[in-house]
XYZ file of C-alpha atoms in Angstrom:
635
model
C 20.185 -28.121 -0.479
C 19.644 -24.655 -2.635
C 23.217 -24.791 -3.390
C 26.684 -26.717 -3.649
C 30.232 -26.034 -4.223
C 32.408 -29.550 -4.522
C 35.814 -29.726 -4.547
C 36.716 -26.231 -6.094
C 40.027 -25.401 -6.926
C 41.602 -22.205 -8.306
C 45.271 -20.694 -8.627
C 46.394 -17.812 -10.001
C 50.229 -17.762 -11.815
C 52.120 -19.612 -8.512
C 49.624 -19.048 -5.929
C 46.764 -21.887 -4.943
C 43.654 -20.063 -3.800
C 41.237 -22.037 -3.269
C 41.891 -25.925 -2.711
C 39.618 -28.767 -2.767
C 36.931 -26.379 -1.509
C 33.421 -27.718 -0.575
C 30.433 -26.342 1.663
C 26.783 -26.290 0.981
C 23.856 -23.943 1.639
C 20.600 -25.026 2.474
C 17.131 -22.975 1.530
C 16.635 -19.998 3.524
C 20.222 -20.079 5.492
C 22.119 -17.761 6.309
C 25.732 -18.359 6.236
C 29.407 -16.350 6.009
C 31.830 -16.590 4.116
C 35.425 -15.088 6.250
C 39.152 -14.861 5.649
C 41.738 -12.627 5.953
C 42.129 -10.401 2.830
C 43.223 -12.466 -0.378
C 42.486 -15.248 0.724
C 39.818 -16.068 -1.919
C 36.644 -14.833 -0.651
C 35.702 -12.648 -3.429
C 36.977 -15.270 -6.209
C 34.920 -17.805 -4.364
C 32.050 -15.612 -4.971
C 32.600 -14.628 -8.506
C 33.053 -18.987 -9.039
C 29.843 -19.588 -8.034
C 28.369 -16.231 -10.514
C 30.496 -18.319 -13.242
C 32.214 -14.697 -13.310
C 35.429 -16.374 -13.720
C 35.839 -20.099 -13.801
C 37.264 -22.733 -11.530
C 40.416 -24.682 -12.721
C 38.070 -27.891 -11.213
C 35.536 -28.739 -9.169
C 31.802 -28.054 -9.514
C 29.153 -25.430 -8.434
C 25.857 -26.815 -8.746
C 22.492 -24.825 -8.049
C 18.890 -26.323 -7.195
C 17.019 -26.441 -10.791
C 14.988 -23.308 -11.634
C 16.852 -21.478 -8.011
C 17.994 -17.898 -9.002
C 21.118 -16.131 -7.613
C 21.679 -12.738 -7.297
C 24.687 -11.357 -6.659
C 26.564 -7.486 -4.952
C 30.210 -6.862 -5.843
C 32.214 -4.979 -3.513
C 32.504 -1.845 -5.656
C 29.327 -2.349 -7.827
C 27.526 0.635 -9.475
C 24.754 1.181 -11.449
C 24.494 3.558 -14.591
C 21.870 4.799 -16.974
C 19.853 8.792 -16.791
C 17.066 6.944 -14.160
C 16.152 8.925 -11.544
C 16.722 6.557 -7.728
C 13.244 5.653 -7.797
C 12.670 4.881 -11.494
C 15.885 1.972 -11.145
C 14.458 0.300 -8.311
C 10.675 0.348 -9.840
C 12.504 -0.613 -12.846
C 13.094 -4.205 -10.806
C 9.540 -4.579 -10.769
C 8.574 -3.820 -14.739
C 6.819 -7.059 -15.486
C 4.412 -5.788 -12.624
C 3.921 -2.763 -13.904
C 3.537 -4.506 -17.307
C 0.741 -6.539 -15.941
C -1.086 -3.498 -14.594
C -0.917 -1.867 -17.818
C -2.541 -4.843 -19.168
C -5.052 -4.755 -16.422
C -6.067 -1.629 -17.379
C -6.081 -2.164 -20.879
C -8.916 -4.820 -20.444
C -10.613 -2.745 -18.338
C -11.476 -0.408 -21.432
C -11.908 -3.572 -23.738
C -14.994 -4.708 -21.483
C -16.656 -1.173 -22.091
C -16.920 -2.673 -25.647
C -17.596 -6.313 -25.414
C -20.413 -7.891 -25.085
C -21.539 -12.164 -24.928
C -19.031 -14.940 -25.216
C -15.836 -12.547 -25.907
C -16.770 -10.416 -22.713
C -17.138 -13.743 -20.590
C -13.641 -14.891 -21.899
C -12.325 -11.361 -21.303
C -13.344 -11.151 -17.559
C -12.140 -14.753 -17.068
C -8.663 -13.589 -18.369
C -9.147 -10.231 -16.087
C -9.955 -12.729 -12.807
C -6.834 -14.652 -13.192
C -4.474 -11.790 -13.881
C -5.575 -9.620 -11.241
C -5.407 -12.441 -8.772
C -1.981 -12.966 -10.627
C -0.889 -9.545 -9.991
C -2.102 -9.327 -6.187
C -0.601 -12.902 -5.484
C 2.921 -11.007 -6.667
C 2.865 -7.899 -4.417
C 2.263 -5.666 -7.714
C -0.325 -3.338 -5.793
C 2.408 -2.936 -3.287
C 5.371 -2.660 -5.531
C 5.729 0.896 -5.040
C 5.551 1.175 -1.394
C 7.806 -1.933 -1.460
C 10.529 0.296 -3.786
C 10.105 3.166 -1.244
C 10.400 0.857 1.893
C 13.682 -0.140 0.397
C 14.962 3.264 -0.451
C 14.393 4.568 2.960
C 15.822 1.435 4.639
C 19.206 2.053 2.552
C 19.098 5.524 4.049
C 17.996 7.422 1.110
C 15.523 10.399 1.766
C 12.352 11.068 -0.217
C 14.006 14.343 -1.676
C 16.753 11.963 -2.977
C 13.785 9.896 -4.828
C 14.515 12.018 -8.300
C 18.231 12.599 -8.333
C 19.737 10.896 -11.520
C 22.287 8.182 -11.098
C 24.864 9.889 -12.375
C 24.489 12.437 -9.908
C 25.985 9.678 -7.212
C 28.561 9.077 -5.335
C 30.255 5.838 -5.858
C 28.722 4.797 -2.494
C 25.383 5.936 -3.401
C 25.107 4.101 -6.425
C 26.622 0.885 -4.494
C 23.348 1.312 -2.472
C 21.315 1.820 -5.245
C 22.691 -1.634 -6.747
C 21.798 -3.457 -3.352
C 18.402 -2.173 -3.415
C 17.798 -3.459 -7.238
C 19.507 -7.148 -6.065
C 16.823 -7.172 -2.440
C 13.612 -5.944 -4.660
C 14.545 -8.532 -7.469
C 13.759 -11.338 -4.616
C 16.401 -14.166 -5.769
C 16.040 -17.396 -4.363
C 19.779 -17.028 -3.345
C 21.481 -13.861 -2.464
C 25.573 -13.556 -2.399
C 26.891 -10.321 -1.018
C 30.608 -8.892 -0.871
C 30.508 -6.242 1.783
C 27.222 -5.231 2.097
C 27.573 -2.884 4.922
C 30.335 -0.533 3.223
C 28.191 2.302 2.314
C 25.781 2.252 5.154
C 25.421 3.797 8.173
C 24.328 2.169 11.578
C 20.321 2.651 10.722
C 20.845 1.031 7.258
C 22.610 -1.371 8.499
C 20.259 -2.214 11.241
C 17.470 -2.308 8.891
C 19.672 -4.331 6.302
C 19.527 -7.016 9.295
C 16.282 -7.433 9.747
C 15.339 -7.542 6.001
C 18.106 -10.193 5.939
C 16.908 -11.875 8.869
C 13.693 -12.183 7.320
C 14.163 -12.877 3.801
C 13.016 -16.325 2.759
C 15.507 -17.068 0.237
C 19.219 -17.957 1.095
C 21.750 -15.488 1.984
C 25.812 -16.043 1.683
C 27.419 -13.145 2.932
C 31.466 -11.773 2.904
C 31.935 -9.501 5.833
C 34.374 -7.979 8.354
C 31.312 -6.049 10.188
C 31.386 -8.656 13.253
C 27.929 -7.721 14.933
C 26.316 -7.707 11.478
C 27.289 -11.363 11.132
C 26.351 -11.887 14.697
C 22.573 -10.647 14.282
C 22.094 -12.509 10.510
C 24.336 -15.562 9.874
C 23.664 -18.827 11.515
C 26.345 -20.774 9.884
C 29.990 -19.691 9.259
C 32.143 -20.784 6.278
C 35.542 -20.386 6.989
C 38.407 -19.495 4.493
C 42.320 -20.723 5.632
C 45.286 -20.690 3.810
C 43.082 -22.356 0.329
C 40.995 -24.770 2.441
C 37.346 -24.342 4.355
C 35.919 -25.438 7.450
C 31.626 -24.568 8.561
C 31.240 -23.879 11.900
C 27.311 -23.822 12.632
C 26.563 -20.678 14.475
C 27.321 -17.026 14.339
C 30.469 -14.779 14.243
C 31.099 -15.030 18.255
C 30.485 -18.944 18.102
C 32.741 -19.172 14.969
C 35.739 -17.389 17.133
C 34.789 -19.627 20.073
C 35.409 -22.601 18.477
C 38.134 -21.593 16.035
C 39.915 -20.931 19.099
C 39.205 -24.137 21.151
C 39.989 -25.966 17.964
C 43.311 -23.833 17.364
C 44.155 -24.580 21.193
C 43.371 -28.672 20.958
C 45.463 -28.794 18.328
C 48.405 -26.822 19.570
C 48.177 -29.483 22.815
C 47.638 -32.569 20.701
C 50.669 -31.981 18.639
C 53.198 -30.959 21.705
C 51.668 -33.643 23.429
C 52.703 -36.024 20.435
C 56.102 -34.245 20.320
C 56.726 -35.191 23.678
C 55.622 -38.610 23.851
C 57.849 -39.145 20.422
C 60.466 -37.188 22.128
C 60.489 -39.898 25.184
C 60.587 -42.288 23.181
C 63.544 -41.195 21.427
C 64.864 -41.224 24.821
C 64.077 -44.608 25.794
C 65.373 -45.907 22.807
C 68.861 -44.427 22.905
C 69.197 -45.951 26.237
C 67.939 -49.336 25.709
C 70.440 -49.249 22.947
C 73.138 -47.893 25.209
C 72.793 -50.995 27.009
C 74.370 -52.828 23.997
C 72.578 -55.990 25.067
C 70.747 -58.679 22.613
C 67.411 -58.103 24.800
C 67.198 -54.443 25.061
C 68.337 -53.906 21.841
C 65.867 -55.965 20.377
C 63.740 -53.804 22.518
C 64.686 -50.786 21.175
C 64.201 -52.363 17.446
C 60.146 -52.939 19.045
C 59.714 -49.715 19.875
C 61.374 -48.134 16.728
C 58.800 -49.886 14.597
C 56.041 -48.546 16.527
C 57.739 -45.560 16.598
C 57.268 -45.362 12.743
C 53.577 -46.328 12.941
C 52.738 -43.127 14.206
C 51.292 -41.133 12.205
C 52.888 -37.637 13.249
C 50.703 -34.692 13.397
C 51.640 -31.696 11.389
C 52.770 -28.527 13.308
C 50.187 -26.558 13.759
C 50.689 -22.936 11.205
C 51.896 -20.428 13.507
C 49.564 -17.002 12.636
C 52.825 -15.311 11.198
C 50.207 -13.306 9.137
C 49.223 -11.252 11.860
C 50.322 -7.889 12.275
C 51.658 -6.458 15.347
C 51.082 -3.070 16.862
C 52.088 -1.683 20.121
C 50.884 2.086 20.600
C 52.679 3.703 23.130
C 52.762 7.852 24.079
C 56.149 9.973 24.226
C 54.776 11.789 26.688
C 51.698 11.945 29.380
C 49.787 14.726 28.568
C 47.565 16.725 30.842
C 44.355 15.723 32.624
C 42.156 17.978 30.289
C 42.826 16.681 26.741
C 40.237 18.474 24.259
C 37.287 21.059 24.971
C 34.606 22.041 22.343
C 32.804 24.668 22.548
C 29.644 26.305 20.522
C 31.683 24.559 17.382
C 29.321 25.192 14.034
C 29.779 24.071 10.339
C 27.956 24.534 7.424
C 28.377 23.928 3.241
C 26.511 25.952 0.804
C 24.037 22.881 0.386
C 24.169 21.455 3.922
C 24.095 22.598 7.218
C 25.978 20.567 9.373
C 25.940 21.117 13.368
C 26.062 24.125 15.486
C 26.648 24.860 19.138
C 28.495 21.274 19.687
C 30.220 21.144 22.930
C 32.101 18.332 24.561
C 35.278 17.201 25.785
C 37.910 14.644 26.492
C 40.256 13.625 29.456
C 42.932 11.909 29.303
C 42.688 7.924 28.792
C 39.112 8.240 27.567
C 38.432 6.551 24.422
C 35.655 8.196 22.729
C 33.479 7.129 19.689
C 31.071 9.839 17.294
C 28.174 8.164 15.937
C 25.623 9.391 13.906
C 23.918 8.880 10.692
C 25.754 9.462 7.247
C 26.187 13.162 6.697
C 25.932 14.663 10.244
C 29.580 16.150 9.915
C 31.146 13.504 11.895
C 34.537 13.493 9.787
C 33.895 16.941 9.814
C 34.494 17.186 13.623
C 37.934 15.491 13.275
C 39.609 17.097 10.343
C 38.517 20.893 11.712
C 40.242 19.302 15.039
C 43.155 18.477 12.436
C 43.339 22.065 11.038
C 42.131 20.820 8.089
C 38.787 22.351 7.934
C 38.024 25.148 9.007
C 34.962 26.055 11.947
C 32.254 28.505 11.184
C 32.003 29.046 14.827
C 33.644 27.866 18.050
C 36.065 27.545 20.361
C 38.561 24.682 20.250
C 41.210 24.007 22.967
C 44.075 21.307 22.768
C 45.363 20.567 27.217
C 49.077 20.751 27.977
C 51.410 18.784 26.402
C 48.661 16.954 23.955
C 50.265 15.456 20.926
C 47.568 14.461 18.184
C 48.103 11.499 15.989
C 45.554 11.139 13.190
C 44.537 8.693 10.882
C 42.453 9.194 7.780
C 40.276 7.004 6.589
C 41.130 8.308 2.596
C 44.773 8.050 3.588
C 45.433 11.420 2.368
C 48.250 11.854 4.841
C 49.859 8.801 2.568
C 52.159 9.727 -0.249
C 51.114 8.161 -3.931
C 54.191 8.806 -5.473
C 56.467 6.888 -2.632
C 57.115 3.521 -2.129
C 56.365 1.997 1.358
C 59.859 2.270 2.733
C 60.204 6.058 1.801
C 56.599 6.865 2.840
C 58.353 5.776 6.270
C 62.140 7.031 6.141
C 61.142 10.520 4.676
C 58.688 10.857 7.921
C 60.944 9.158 9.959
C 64.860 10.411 9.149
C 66.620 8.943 12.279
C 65.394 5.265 11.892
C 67.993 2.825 10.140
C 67.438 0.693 6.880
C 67.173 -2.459 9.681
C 64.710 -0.347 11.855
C 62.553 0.546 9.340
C 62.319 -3.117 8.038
C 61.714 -4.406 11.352
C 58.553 -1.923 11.566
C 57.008 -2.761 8.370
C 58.048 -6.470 8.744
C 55.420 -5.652 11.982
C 52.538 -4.770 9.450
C 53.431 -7.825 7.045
C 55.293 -5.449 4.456
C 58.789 -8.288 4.271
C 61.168 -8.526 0.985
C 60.556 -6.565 -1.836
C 57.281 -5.558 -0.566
C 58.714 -2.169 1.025
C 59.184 -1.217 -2.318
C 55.920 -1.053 -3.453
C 54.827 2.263 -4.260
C 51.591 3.925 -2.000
C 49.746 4.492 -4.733
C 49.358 0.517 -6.007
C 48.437 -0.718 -2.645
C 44.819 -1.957 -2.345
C 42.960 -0.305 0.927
C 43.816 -2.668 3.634
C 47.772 -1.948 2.898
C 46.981 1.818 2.794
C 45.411 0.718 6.126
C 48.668 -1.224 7.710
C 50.872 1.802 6.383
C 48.961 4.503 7.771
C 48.773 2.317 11.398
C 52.575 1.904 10.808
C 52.960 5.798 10.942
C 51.029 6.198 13.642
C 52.683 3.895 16.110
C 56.281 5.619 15.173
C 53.984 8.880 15.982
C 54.155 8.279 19.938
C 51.331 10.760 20.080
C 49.522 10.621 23.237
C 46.085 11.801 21.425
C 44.820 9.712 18.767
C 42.006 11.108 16.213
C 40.947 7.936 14.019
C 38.784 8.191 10.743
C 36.984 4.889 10.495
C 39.927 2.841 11.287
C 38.612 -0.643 10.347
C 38.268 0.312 7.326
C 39.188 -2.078 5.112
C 40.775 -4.116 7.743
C 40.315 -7.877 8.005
C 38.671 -9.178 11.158
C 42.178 -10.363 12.546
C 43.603 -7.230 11.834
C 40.431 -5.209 13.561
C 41.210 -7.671 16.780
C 44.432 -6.351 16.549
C 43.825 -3.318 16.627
C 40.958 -3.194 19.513
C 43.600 -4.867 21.703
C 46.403 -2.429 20.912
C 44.076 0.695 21.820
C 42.818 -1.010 24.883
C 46.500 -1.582 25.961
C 47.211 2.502 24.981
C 47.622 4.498 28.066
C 46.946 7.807 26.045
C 43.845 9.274 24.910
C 41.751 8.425 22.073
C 38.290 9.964 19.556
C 37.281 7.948 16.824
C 34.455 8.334 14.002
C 33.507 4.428 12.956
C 30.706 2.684 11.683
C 31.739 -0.983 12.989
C 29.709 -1.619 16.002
C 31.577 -4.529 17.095
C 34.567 -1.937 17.439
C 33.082 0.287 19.296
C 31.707 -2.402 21.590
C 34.848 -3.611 22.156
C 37.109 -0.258 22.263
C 34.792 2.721 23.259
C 34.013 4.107 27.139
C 31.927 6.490 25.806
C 29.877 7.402 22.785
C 28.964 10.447 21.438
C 26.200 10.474 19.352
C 26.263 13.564 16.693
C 22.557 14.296 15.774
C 20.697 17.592 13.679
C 20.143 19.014 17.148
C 22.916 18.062 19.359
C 25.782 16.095 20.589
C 24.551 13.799 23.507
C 26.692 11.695 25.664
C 26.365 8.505 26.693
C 28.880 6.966 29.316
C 29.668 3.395 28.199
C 30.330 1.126 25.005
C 27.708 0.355 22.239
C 25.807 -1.874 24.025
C 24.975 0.602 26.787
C 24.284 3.122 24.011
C 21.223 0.883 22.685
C 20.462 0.102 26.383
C 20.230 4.189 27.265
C 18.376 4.890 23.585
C 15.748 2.631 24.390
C 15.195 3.616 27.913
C 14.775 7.076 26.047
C 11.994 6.206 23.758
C 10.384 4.712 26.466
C 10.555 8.072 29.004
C 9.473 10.372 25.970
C 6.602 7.620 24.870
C 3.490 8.972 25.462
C 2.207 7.614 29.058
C -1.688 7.924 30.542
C -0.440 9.242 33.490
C 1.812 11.933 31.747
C 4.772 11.307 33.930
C 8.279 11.444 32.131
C 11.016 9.816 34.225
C 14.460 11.956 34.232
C 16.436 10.083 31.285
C 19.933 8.355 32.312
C 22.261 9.843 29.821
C 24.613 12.331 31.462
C 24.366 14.919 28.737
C 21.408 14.167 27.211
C 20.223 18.327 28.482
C 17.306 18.774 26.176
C 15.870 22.228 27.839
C 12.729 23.017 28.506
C 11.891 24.042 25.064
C 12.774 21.828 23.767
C 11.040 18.991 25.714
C 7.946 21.070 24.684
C 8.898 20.372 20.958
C 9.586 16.916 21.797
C 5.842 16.654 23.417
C 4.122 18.410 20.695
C 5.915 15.932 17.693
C 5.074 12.981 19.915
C 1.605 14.411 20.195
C 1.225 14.778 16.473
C 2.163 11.112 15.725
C -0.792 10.104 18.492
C -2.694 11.924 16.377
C -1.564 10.668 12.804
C -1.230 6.764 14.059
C -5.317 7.539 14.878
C -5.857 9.156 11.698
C -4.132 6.604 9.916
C -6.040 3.199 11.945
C -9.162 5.224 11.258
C -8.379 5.491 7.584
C -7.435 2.018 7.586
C -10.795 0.361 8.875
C -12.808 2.826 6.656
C -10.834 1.251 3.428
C -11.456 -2.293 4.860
C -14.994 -1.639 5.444
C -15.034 -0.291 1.481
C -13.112 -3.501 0.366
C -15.516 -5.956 2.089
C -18.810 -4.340 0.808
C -17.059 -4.443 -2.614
C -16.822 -8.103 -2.526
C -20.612 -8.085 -1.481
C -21.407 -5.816 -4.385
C -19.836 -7.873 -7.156
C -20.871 -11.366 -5.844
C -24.788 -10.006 -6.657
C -26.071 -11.631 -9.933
C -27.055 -7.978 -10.932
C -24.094 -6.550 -10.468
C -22.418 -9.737 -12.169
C -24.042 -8.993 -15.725
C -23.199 -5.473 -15.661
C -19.782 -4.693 -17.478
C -19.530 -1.299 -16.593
C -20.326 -2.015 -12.794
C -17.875 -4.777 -12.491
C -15.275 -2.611 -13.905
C -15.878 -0.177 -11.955
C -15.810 -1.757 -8.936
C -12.677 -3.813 -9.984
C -10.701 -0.371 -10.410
C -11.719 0.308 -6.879
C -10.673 -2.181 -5.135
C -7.610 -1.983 -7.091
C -7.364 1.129 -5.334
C -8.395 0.701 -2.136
C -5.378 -2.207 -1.938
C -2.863 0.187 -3.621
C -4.263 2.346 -1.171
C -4.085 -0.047 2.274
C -0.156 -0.890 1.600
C 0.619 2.893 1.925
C -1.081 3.080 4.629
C -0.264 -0.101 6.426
C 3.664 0.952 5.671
C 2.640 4.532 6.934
C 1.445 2.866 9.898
C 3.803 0.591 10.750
C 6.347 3.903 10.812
C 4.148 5.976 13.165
C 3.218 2.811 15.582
């Protein structure tokens, strides 16, 4: 056990948090930590940092275990460049190396008993410093930049020059390079798109110390976490498995205890019965007989009702009107920015009761797409026509259709003129706003209420064409299930830019995937989308008997020349994966002859040699990680 929590309690002014609260993590799990929003996940988190402390109970860590810990919103600071605060991570490497080479120019000096002591010294801290990864610290830092989804022209930006979500990522990659024997990690996925996060997974997957993550990304706790720690309503319950065994169970266990306590209502309520009647009777025997079974009446112990889930919020999106078959048709649309070229010469489009995902890495002009389909952004080029009778409801991930200077209930009634006082209550009552809540104005709500409000506004929309900005944002995993069974009930049509996988599994019949060349089209949910890519990379994988099968995405419509590019790239990395293996087994070669060299008695008694040749095969190590990383890219 790498680490405890036992019996942890924690309330803040009238509200209890966290009560009685125990779980455990063994070394090298990987567990999650899930809840609805406030119900104590990130407090649990910052209990176990000591961050802010428990009103009782204990965390207790394995002696000399480290933890390391990501905050939701952290950021890092300082006039580094990206590179120099990750390498930063590794400075008492790069302190040892320094020493390293310092005794290397000592021995040119020394000669005797104080050279014999020096290379001692020089054996153990080299074998030190290769035992600790320092000669491949900086392929290590660079692995871990491009994994996070950085690019090497990125490498020398200063901090400062970050976005918030950039230097989020830049934190993450300082807490992974640091190694701690325990990892905790509030919202990892955030700031990453589907590559990063797919690499995040395996590095996770992988990494030999403990992980204890907070989530709502449901297929990234599917792929990592093997154990599930559960918060409700202040208490916890572990459920071993992942996400879709959690929800299993959670629901066979909501559903046994549903039964168990009608079952125990009606057996009390027939006895109830049996007892009036007995007594009805008015006879010495069957009233004693009632008196029997009224004491074992009050033996039972009575089950509590199980908590109805009143803190669910209910939506119901339904079109005004049917619109026309055709719904939306792009044509040659193009975008750039004075730094960045987005896209050109996207086409695609919609019919109605489709519900389309855009996917693509960070940057590719997805939200572009939807707010020039909003008006709000203008096209460089293009052609964009809206079918007959479409009605567009839109949803913005930054909420800037919201009001800040409005409370909840005038955010609605402003929009909204004809409902009542009652009406409108009844609506927000629907996305948990009750009391004095309504009151509240937009611009104090924390993301997930932006969320419900903005939701709110666009079920009173009745639009038959929804355009949806990364929905789940912020959205607890109830409130995402909610919301993937509401637009799988919606009879209208739907295009949506998201990162959540698990969504779009759920919610999407087809994807379209927004790359630097193209839009390409792939008929089905996520699933089918990895299913098609891979059955891509194997048709344009080089084969010995050159034959390239026709690929199974509908709109896939890479043109001759371009196949011909495609060939020639694909060529070229045949060529550099040879280069590479070549340049690999020449090192090796180098490295064994070295140890041949330096185990001679001549070669033994001469300083300068051994030096030398120790500096080499410093080298030629340094050396063989780059290439082994540079190879493990190209294979």
């Amino acid at each position: 056990m790498i680490l405890s929590c036992q019996n942890i309690n924690k309330s803040f002014v009238t509200d209890d948090i966290l009560q009685d609260v125990s779980f455990h993590l063994e070394e090298r799990e990987k567990a999650a930590l899930i809840g609805p929003n406030g119900a104590g996940k990130s407090t649990l988190l910052k209990i176990i940092m000591q961050e802010i402390p428990a009103d009782s109970g204990e965390v207790v860590i394995a002696k000399g275990k480290t933890l390391g810990y990501l905050a939701q919103h952290q950021e890092v600071s300082g006039d580094n460049t990206i590179y120099e605060e990750l390498l930063s991570v590794k400075q008492y490497l790069l302190d040892m190396e320094e020493k390293i080479r310092t005794m290397e120019q000592q021995m040119k000096t020394l000669t005797g008993r104080e050279l014999d002591e020096l290379l001692s010294s020089y054996s153990r801290l080299t074998h030190q410093f290769e035992l600790e990864g320092g000669y491949a610290c900086r392929s290590e830092v660079v692995g871990v930049l491009k994994g996070l989804g950085f690019e090497e022209e990125d490498f020398s930006r200063k901090i400062g020059t970050l976005s918030g979500g950039q230097k989020t990522r830049v934190a993450l990659g300082r807490l992974l390079l640091s190694n701690p024997d325990i990892i905790l990690l509030d919202e990892p996925t955030n700031h990453l798109d589907m590559d990063s996060i797919a690499w995040l997974e395996t590095y996770l997957i992988n990494y030999k110390g403990a992980v204890f993550i907070v989530s709502h990304d449901r297929y990234f706790l599917d792929r990592v976490v093997t154990k599930v720690v559960e918060i409700d309503r202040g208490h916890v319950r572990t459920f071993m498995g992942n996400y879709s065994a959690y929800a299993e169970k959670k629901a066979m266990i909501r559903d046994a205890e549903y039964k168990a306590w009608m079952n125990q209502q009606q057996e009390i309520k027939h006895q109830e019965e049996v007892i009036a009647k007995l007594k009805s009777f008015n006879r010495e025997k069957s009233i004693k007989r009632a008196e029997s079974r009224e004491k074992m009446l009050d033996k039972i112990e009575v089950l509590d009702k199980p908590v109805e889930e009143n803190t669910e919020m209910h939506l119901e999106l339904t079109p005004r009107v049917v619109s026309g078959n055709d719904v939306l048709t792009v044509k040659d649309l193009a975008k750039a920015f004075p730094q960045q070229d987005l896209f050109s010469g996207v086409d695609f489009s919609i019919k109605r009761g489709e519900r389309v995902a855009i996917i693509g890495a960070n940057g590719t002009g997805k939200t572009t797409i939807l707010k020039i389909l909003n008006g709000l952004v203008e096209p460089d080029a293009g052609e964009i026509e809206l079918g007959s009778k479409v009605q567009i409801g839109y949803y913005d991930q930054e909420h800037h259709v919201l009001h800040m200077e409005k409370t909840i209930f005038e955010e609605i009634s402003d929009e909204y003129p004809y409902l009542t006082n009652t009406e409108i209550r009844n609506v927000l009552a629907a996305f948990l706003f009750t009391g004095d809540d309504v009151f509240k104005l937009i611009s104090a709500l924390s993301g997930g209420e932006r969320g419900r409000v903005s939701l709110a506004k666009l079920m009173l929309s009745e639009a038959n064409f929804l355009i949806l900005d990364e929905p789940t944002n912020h959205l607890d995993i109830v409130s995402k299930e909610i919301l993937e069974q509401a637009l799988n009930r919606y009879t209208g049509t739907v295009l949506y830019v998201s990162h959540d996988r698990y969504f779009i599994n759920q919610t999407a019949t087809r994807i379209l995937e927004l790359t630097n060349q193209a839009m390409v089209n792939y008929i089905g949910n996520y699933d089918y989308y990895l299913e098609k890519k891979e059955e891509l990379t194997q048709i344009y994988a080089p084969k010995e008997d050159e034959a390239v099968a026709d690929a199974s995405v509908s709109a896939t419509k890479l043109d001759w020349k371009q196949q011909k590019e495609e060939q020639a790239r694909l060529r070229k990395r045949e060529n550099d994966l040879k280069k590479t293996e070549a340049e690999i087994e020449k090192l090796e070669t180098r490295d064994s002859e070295i140890d041949e060299e330096m185990a001679q008695p001549e070669v033994a008694v001469n300083v300068a040699e051994c030096v030398r040749l120790s500096k080499e095969k410093a080298e030629i190590a340094e050396k063989l990680e780059e290439l082994y990383a540079k190879w493990e890219e190209l294979a």
